[in-house]
Coordinates of C-alpha atoms and ligand atoms in Angstrom, one line a residue:
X1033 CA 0.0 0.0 0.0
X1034 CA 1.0 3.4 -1.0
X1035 CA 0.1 6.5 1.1
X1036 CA 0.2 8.9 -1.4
X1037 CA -1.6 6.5 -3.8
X1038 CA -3.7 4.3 -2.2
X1039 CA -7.0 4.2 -1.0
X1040 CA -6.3 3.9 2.6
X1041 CA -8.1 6.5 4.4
X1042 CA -11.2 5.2 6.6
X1043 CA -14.1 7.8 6.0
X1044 CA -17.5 8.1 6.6
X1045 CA -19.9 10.0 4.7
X1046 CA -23.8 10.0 4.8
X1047 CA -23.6 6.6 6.6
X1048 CA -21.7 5.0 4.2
X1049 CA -18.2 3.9 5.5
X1050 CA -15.3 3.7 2.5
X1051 CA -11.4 3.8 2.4
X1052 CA -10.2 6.6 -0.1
X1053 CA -6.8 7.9 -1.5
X1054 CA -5.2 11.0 -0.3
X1055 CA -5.6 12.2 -3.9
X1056 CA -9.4 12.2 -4.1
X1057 CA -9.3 13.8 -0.2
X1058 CA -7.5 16.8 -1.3
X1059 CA -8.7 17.1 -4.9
X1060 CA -12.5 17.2 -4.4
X1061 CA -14.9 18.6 -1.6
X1062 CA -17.0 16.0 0.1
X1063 CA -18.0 16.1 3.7
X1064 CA -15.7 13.2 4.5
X1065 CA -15.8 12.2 8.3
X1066 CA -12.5 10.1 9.5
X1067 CA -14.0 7.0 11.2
X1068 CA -12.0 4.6 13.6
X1069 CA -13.2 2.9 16.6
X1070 CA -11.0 4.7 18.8
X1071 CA -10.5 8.3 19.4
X1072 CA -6.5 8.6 19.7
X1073 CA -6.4 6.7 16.0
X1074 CA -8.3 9.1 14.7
X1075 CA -6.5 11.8 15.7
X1076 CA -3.4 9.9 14.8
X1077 CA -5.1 9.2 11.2
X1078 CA -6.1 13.1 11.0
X1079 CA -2.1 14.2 11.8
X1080 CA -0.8 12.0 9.6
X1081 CA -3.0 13.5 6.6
X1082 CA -1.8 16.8 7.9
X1083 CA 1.8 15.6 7.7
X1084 CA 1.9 14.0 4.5
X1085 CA 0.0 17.2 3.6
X1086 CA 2.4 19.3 4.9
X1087 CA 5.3 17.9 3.0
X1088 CA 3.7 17.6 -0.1
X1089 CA 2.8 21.4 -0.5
X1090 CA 4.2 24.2 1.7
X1091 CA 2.2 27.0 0.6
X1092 CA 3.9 30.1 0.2
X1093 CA 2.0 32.7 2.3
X1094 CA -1.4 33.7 3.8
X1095 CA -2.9 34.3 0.5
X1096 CA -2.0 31.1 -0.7
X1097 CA -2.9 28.8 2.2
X1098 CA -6.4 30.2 2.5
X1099 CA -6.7 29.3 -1.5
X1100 CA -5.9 26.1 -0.6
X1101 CA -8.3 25.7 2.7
X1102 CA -11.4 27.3 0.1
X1103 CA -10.5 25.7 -2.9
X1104 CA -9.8 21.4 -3.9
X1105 CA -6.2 21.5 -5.6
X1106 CA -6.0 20.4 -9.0
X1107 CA -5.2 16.4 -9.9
X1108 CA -2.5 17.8 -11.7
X1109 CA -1.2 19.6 -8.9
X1110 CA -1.4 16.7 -6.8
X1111 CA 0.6 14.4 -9.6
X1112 CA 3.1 16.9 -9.6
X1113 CA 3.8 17.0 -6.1
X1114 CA 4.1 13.2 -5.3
X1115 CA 6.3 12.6 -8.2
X1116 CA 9.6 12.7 -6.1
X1117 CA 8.2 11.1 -3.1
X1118 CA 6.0 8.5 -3.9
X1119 CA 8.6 5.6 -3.1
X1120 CA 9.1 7.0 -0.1
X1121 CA 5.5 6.0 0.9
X1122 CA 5.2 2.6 0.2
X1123 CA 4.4 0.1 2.8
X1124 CA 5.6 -2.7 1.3
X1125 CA 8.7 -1.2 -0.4
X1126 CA 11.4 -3.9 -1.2
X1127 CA 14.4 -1.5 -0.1
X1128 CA 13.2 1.0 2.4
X1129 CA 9.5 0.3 3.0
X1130 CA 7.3 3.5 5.0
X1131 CA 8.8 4.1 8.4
X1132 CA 10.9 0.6 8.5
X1133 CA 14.3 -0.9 8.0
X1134 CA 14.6 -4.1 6.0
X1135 CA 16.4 -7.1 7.3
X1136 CA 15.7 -6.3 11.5
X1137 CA 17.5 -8.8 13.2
X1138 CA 14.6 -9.7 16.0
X1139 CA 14.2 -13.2 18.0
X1140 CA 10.8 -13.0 17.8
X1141 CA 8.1 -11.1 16.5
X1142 CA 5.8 -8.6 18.4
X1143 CA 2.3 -8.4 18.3
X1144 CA 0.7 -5.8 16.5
X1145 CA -0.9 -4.7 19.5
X1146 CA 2.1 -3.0 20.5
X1147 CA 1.6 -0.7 17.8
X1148 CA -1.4 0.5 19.1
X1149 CA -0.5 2.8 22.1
X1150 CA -2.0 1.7 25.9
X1151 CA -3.5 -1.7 24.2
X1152 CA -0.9 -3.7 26.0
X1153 CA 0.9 -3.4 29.0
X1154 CA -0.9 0.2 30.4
X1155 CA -2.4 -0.6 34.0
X1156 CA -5.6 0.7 33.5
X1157 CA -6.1 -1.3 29.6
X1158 CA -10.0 -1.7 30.2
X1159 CA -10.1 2.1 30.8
X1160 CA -7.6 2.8 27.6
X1161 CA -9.6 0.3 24.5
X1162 CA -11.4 -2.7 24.4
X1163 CA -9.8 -6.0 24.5
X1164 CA -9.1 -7.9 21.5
X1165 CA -8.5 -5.1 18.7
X1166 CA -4.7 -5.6 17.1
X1167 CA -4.2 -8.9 16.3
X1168 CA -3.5 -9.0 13.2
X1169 CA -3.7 -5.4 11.1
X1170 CA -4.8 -4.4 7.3
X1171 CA -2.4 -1.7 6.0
X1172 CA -4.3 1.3 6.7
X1173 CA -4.5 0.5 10.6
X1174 CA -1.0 -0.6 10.1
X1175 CA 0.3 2.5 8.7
X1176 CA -1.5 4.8 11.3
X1177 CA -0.2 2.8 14.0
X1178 CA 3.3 2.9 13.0
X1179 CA 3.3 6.6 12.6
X1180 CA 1.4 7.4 16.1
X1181 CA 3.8 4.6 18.0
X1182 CA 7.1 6.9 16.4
X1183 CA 5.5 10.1 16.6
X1184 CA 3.4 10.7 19.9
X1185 CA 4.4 7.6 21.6
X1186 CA 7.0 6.2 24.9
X1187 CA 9.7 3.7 23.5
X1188 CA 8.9 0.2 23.7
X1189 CA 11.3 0.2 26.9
X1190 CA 14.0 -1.9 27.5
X1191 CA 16.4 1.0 25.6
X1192 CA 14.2 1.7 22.7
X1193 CA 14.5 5.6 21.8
X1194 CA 11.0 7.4 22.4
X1195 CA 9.5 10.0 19.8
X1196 CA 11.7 13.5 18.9
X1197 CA 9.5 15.0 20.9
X1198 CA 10.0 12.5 24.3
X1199 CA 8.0 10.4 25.7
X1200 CA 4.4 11.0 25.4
X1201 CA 4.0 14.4 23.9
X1202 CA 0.6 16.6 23.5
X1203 CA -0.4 17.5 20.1
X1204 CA -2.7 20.2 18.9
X1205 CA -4.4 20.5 15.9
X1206 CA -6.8 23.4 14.5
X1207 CA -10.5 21.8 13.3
X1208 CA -11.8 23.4 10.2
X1209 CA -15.3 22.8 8.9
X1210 CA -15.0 19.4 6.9
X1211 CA -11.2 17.1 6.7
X1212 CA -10.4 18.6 3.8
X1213 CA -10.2 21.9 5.2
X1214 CA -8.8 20.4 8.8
X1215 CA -6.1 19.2 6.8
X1216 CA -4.8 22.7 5.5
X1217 CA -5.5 24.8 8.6
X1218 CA -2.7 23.0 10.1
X1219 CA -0.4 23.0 7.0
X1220 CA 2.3 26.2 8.0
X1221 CA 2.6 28.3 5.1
X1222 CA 6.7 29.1 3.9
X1223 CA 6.0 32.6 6.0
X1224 CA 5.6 30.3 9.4
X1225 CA 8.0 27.7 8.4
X1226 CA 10.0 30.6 8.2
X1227 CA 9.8 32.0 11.9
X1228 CA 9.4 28.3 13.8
X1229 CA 12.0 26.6 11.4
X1230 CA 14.5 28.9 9.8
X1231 CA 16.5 26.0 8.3
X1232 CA 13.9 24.5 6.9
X1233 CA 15.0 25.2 3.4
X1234 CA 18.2 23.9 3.0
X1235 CA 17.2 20.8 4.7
X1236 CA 14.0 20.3 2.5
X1237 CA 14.9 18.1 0.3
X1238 CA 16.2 15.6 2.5
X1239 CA 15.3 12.4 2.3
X1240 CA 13.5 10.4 5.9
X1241 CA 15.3 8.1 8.3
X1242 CA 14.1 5.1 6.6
X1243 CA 15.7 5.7 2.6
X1244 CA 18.9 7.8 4.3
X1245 CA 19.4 5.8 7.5
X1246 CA 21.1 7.8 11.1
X1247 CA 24.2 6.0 11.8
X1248 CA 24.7 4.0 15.0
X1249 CA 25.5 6.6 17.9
X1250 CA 25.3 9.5 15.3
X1251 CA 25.2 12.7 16.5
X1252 CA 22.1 14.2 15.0
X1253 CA 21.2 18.0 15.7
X1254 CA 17.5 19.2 15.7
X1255 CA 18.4 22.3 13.5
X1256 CA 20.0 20.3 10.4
X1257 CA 16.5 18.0 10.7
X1258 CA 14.6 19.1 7.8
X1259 CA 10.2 19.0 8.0
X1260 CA 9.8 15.5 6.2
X1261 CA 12.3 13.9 8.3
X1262 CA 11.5 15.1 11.5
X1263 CA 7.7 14.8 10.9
X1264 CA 8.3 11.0 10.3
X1265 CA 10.6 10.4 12.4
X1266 CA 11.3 6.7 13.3
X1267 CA 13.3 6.3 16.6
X1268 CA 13.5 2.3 16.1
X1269 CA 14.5 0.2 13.8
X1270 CA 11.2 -1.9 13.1
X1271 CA 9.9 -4.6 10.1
X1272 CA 6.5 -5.3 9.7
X1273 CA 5.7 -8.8 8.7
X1274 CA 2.7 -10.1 6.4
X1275 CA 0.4 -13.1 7.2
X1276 CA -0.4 -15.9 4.8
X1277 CA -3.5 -14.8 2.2
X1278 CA -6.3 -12.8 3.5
X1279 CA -7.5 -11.6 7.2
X1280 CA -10.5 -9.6 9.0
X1281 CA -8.6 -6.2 10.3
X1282 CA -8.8 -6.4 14.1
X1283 CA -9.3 -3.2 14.3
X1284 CA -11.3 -2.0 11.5
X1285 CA -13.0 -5.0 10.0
X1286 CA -11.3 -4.9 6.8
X1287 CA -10.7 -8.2 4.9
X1288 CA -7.5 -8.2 2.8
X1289 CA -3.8 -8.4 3.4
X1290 CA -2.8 -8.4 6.4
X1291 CA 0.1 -7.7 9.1
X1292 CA 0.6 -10.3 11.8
X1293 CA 3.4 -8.6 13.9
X1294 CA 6.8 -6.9 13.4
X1295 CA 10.4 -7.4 14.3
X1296 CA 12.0 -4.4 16.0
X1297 CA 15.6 -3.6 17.5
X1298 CA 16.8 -0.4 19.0
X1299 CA 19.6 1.6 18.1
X1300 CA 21.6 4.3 19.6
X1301 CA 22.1 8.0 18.3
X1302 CA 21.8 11.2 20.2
X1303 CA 19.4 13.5 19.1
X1304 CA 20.6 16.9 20.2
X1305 CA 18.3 20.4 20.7
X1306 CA 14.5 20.8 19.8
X1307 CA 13.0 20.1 16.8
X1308 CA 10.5 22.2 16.7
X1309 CA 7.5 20.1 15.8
X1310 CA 4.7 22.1 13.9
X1311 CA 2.4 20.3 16.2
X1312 CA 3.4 20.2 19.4
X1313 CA 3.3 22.9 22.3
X1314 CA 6.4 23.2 24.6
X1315 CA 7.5 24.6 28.0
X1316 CA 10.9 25.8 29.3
X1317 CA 12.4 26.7 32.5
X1318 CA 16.0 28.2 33.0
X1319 CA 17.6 26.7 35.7
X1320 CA 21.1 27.5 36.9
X1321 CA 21.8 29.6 33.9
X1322 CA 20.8 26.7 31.6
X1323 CA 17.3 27.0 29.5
X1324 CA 15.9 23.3 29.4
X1325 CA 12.7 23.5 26.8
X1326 CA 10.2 20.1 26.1
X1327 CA 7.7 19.3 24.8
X1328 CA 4.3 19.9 27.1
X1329 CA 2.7 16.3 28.0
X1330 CA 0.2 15.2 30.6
X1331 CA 2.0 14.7 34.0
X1332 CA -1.1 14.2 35.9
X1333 CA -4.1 13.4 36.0
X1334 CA -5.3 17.3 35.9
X1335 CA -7.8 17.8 32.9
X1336 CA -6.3 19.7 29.4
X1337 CA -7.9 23.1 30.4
X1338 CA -5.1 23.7 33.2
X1339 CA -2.8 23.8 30.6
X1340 CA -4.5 25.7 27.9
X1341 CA -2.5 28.7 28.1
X1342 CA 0.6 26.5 27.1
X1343 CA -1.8 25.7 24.5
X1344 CA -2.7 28.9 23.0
X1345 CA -0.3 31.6 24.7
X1346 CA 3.4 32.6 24.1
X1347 CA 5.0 33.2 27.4
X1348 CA 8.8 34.5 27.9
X1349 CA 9.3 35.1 31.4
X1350 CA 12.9 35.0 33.0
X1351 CA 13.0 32.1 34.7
X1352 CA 10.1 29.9 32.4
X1353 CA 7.6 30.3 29.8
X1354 CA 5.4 28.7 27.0
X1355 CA 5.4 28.3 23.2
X1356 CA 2.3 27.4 21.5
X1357 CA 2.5 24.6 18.2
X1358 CA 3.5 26.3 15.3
X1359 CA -0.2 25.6 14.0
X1360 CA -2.0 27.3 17.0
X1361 CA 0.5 30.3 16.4
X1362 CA -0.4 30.7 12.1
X1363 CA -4.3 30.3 13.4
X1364 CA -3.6 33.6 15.5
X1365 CA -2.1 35.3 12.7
X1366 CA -4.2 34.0 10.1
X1367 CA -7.8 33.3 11.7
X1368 CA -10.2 36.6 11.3
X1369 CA -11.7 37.5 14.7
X1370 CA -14.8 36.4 14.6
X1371 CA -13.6 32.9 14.1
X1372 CA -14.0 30.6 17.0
X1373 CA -11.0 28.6 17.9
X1374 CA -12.1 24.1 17.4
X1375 CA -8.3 22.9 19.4
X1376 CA -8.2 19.3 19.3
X1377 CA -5.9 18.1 21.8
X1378 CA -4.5 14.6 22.5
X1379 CA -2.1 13.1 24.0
X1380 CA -1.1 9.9 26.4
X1381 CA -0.3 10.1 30.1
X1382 CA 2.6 7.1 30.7
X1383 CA 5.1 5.7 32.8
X1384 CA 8.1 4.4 31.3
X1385 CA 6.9 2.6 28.8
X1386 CA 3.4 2.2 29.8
X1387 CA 0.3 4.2 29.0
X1388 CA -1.9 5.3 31.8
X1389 CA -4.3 6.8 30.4
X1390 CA -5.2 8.7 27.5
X1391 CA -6.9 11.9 26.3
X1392 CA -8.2 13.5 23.3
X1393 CA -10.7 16.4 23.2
X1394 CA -11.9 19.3 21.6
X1395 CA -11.8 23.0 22.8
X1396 CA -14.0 25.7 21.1
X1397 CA -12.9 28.6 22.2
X1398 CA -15.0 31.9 21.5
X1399 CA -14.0 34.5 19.2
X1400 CA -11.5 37.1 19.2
X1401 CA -9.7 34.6 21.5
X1402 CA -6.3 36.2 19.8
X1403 CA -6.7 39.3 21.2
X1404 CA -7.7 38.0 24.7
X1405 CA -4.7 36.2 26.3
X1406 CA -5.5 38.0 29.3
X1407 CA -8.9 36.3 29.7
X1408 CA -7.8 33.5 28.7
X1409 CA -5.6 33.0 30.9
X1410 CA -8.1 34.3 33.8
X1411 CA -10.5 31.9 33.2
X1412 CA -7.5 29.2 33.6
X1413 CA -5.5 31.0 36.6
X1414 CA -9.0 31.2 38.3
X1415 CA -9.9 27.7 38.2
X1416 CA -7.0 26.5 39.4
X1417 CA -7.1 29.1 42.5
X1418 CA -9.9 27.8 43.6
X1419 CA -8.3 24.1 43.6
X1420 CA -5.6 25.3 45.3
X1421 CA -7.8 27.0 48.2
X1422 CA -9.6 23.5 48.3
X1423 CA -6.5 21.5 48.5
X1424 CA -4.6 24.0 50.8
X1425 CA -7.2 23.9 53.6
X1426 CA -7.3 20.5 53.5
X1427 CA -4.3 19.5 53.8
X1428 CA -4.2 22.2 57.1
X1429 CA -7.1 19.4 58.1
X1430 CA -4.6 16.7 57.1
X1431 CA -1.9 17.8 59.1
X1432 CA -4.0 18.6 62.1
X1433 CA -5.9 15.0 61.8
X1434 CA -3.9 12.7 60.4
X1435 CA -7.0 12.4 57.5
X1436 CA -6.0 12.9 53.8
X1437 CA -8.5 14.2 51.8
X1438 CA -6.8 16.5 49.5
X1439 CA -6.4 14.2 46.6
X1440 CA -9.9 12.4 46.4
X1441 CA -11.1 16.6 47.0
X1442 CA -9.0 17.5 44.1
X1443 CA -10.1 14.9 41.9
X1444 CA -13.6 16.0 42.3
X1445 CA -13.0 19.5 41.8
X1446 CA -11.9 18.3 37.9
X1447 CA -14.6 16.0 37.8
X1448 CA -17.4 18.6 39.0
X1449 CA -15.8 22.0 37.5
X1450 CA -14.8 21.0 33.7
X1451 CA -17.9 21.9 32.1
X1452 CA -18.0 25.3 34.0
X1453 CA -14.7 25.9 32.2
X1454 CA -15.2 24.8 29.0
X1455 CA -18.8 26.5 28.7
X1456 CA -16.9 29.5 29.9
X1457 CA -14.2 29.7 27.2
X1458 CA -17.3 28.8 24.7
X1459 CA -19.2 31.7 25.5
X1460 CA -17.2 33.9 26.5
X1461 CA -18.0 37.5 25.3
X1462 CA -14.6 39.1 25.5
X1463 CA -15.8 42.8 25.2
X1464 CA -18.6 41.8 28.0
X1465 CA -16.9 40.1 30.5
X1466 CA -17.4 41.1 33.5
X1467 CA -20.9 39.5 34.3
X1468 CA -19.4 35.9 33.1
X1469 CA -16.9 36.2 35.8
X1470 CA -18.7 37.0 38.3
X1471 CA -20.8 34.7 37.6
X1472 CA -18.0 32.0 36.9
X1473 CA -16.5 33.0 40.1
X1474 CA -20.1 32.0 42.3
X1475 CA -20.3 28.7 40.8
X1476 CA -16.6 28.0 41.5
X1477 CA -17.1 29.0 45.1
X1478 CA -20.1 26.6 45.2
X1479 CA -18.4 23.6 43.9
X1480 CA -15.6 24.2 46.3
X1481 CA -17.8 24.6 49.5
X1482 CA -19.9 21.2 47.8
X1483 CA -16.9 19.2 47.0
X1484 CA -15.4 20.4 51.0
X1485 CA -18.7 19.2 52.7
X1486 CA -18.6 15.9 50.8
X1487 CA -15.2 15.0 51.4
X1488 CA -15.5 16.6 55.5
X1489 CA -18.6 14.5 55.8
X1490 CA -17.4 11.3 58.1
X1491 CA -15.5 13.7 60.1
X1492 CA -18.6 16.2 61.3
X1493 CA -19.2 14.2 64.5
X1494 CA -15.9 13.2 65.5
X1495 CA -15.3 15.1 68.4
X1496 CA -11.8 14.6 68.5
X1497 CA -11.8 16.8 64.9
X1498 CA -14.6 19.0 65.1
X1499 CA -12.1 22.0 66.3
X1500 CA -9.9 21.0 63.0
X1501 CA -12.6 21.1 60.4
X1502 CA -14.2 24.2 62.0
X1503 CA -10.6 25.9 61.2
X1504 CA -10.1 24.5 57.7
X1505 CA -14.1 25.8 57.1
X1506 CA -13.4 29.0 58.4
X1507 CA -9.9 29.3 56.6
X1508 CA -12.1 28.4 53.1
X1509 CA -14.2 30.7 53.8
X1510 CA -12.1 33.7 54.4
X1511 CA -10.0 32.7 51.0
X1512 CA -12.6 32.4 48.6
X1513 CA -14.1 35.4 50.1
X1514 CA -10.9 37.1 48.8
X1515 CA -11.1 35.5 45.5
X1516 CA -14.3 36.8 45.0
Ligands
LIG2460 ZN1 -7.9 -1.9 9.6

């Protein structure tokens, strides 16, 4: 199967579920719905459209790219652009087939599964998919797997190098009005490539890590890795492996070739700086005269909204600060006002090697959210201050008691106050704000009394704690008085 040629794409339009080619995707203007069973694959399937995208046709300005988001490019167009790279893109290449090495010297083979981020191994794998979905793979799954286990991934352990961007990475992505259009809001035009990747022009034409292979223990540095490269980056060495005649698709029901497993075997290079993925926020700190910058990723169990404003806002501060993917930044320059803001986020919570849990969602943020960081990041700041009250006085209780509450009080905070702050970035009237936060701020102050009574509850007849919880009451009182 080829990716720039090949009808691989799992859509869904008016009911009727079909795979289609790249070609007719970007060439004609139907209201085609990716359609996987699980949400991270889909996201996966959605950034690797925008990165084949992306490589295939770097727009050269404004003008240009919002030509391309109203109007279907030409077949023509699209013939021209593939010509060069089409061999790059096969799965099944005999030399240097899509995102693998041939001739991986592996004892045994994996399961597919392992392809498929949190299906094995994560402790919580009821929570993360249903049971039974990657044993053996048609290409499409295949090729969508491969490229979400290299690109937003943890290593497979044991040594194996995780994704440019580390272990398990956030991703943003812009949603436009049908995938066609998703697709080229988060193309960067030459003008953004321009600012975010400077070199990006002499290191264009280079070929990936699959046809012009990294050395063992190369020293490979982030600002001599070109856009195709570093997009499809593949930090293992891996080889899938086909079954005998046809199979069902565990995952998408498919019947046709199949793959059965792969070998893989690690190898050692050192990737040194940034690579400044189009699609990924990042966060820095400076510490002891050093400026250490990552990629953002979940760390906790804290919902996506307390990070938004790593999301959406550039922050340079002395000691730390916030950059926004490339494609959120080109949306601020490029997005008229009255736009709202659709942010898909995703990303994977792990340990080591292991998923915990995972998370994809969708933000829609009201407009003229470009010219209201401020806000923004009020609605954000707040929230978390009224956590932070909750858990402060209760840990006070904690320390006076010997009974922890603070975490399970904390969890339902998230739990109760999520849709408060998503309806609040939603619809938000920037120029009329003032009666939206008040009233954002009584409903906060509500849930964080509620949540304080719940989790109190079994202690308001012990006599031996009344004195402690009548402090911590007090104290939560006086605090979110002064928050109001
Ligand atoms: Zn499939």
């Amino acid at each position: 199967m080829n990716l720039l040629t090949g009808e691989w794409i799992p859509v869904q339009h008016e009911g009727v579920f079909e795979h289609i080619s790249l070609k007719a995707l970007l060439t004609q203007d139907e209201d085609w719905q990716i359609s996987l069973p699980r949400d991270d694959m889909e996201m996966a399937c959605l950034q690797l459209l925008v990165s084949l995208t992306q490589v295939l046709f770097i727009p050269d300005n404004k003008g240009q790219l919002v030509e391309h988001i109203a109007q279907p490019i030409s077949e023509s167009d699209y013939i021209a652009a593939i010509e060069s790279k089409q061999d790059w893109f096969e799965l099944d290449h005999p030399q240097h087939p899509f995102m693998q090495i041939r001739g991986v010297k592996a004892k045994e083979l994996t399961d597919m599964a392992k392809l498929f981020a949190g299906l094995t191994g994560a402790t919580s794998s009821a929570f993360v998919n249903e049971s039974g979905l990657a044993g053996q793979l048609c290409p499409s799954c295949t090729a969508m797997g491969l490229f979400n286990q290299a690109a937003n991934c943890p290593g497979f352990g044991g040594g194996f190098k995780a994704s440019l961007r580390g272990d398990s990475p956030i991703t943003t992505l812009i949603l436009g009005s049908n995938l066609r259009q998703t697709i080229w809001r988060n193309v960067l035009c030459k003008k953004m490539l321009d600012v975010s990747m400077p070199w990006f022009e002499t290191a264009r034409n280079k070929s990936p890590n699959w046809v012009d292979l990294v050395k063992e223990k190369e020293n490979i540095e982030a600002h001599q890795t070109g856009l195709l490269r570093g997009l499809f980056w593949q930090p293992a060495h891996i080889e899938l492996i086909k079954g005998d005649g046809e199979g069902v698709c565990d995952c998408c029901g498919q019947q046709g070739e199949c793959y059965i497993g792969f070998k893989k075997e690690k190898f050692v290079y050192e990737f040194k700086g940034v690579w400044p993925h189009p699609h990924g926020p990042r966060v820095f700190k400076v510490a002891r005269g050093e400026r250490e910058e990552k990629f953002s990723s979940f760390t906790t169990a804290a919902p996506s909204w307390t990070l938004l404003t790593q999301f959406l806002i550039r922050k340079e501060q002395e000691r730390e600060g916030h950059t926004p993917a490339p494609v959120v930044s080109q949306a601020r320059q490029m997005d008229v006002v009255n736009r709202r803001l659709y942010l898909m986020v995703g990303g994977y919570r792990n340990k080591q090697a292991s998923i915990l849990e995972r998370r994809h969602e969708l933000f829609n943020i009201a407009r003229e959210w470009q010219n209201n960081d401020r806000q923004i990041e009020r609605i954000v700041d707040t929230g978390l201050t009224y956590r932070t009250e909750l858990r402060k006085k209760l840990f006070g209780f904690f320390k006076a008691t010997g009974a922890s509450l603070q975490d399970q009080a904390e969890h339902r905070f998230y739990k109760q106050t999520e849709p408060l702050v998503h309806g609040m970035l939603r619809n938000m009237d920037f120029k009329e704000s003032k009666a939206a936060f008040s009233d954002y701020h009584q409903q906060l102050r509500e849930a964080t009394h509620n949540i304080f009574k719940q989790v109190t509850e079994p202690y308001q007849n012990e006599p031996k704690m009344i004195k402690a919880l009548a402090i911590a009451r007090r104290g939560l009182e006086k605090s979110l008085n002064e928050l109001n």
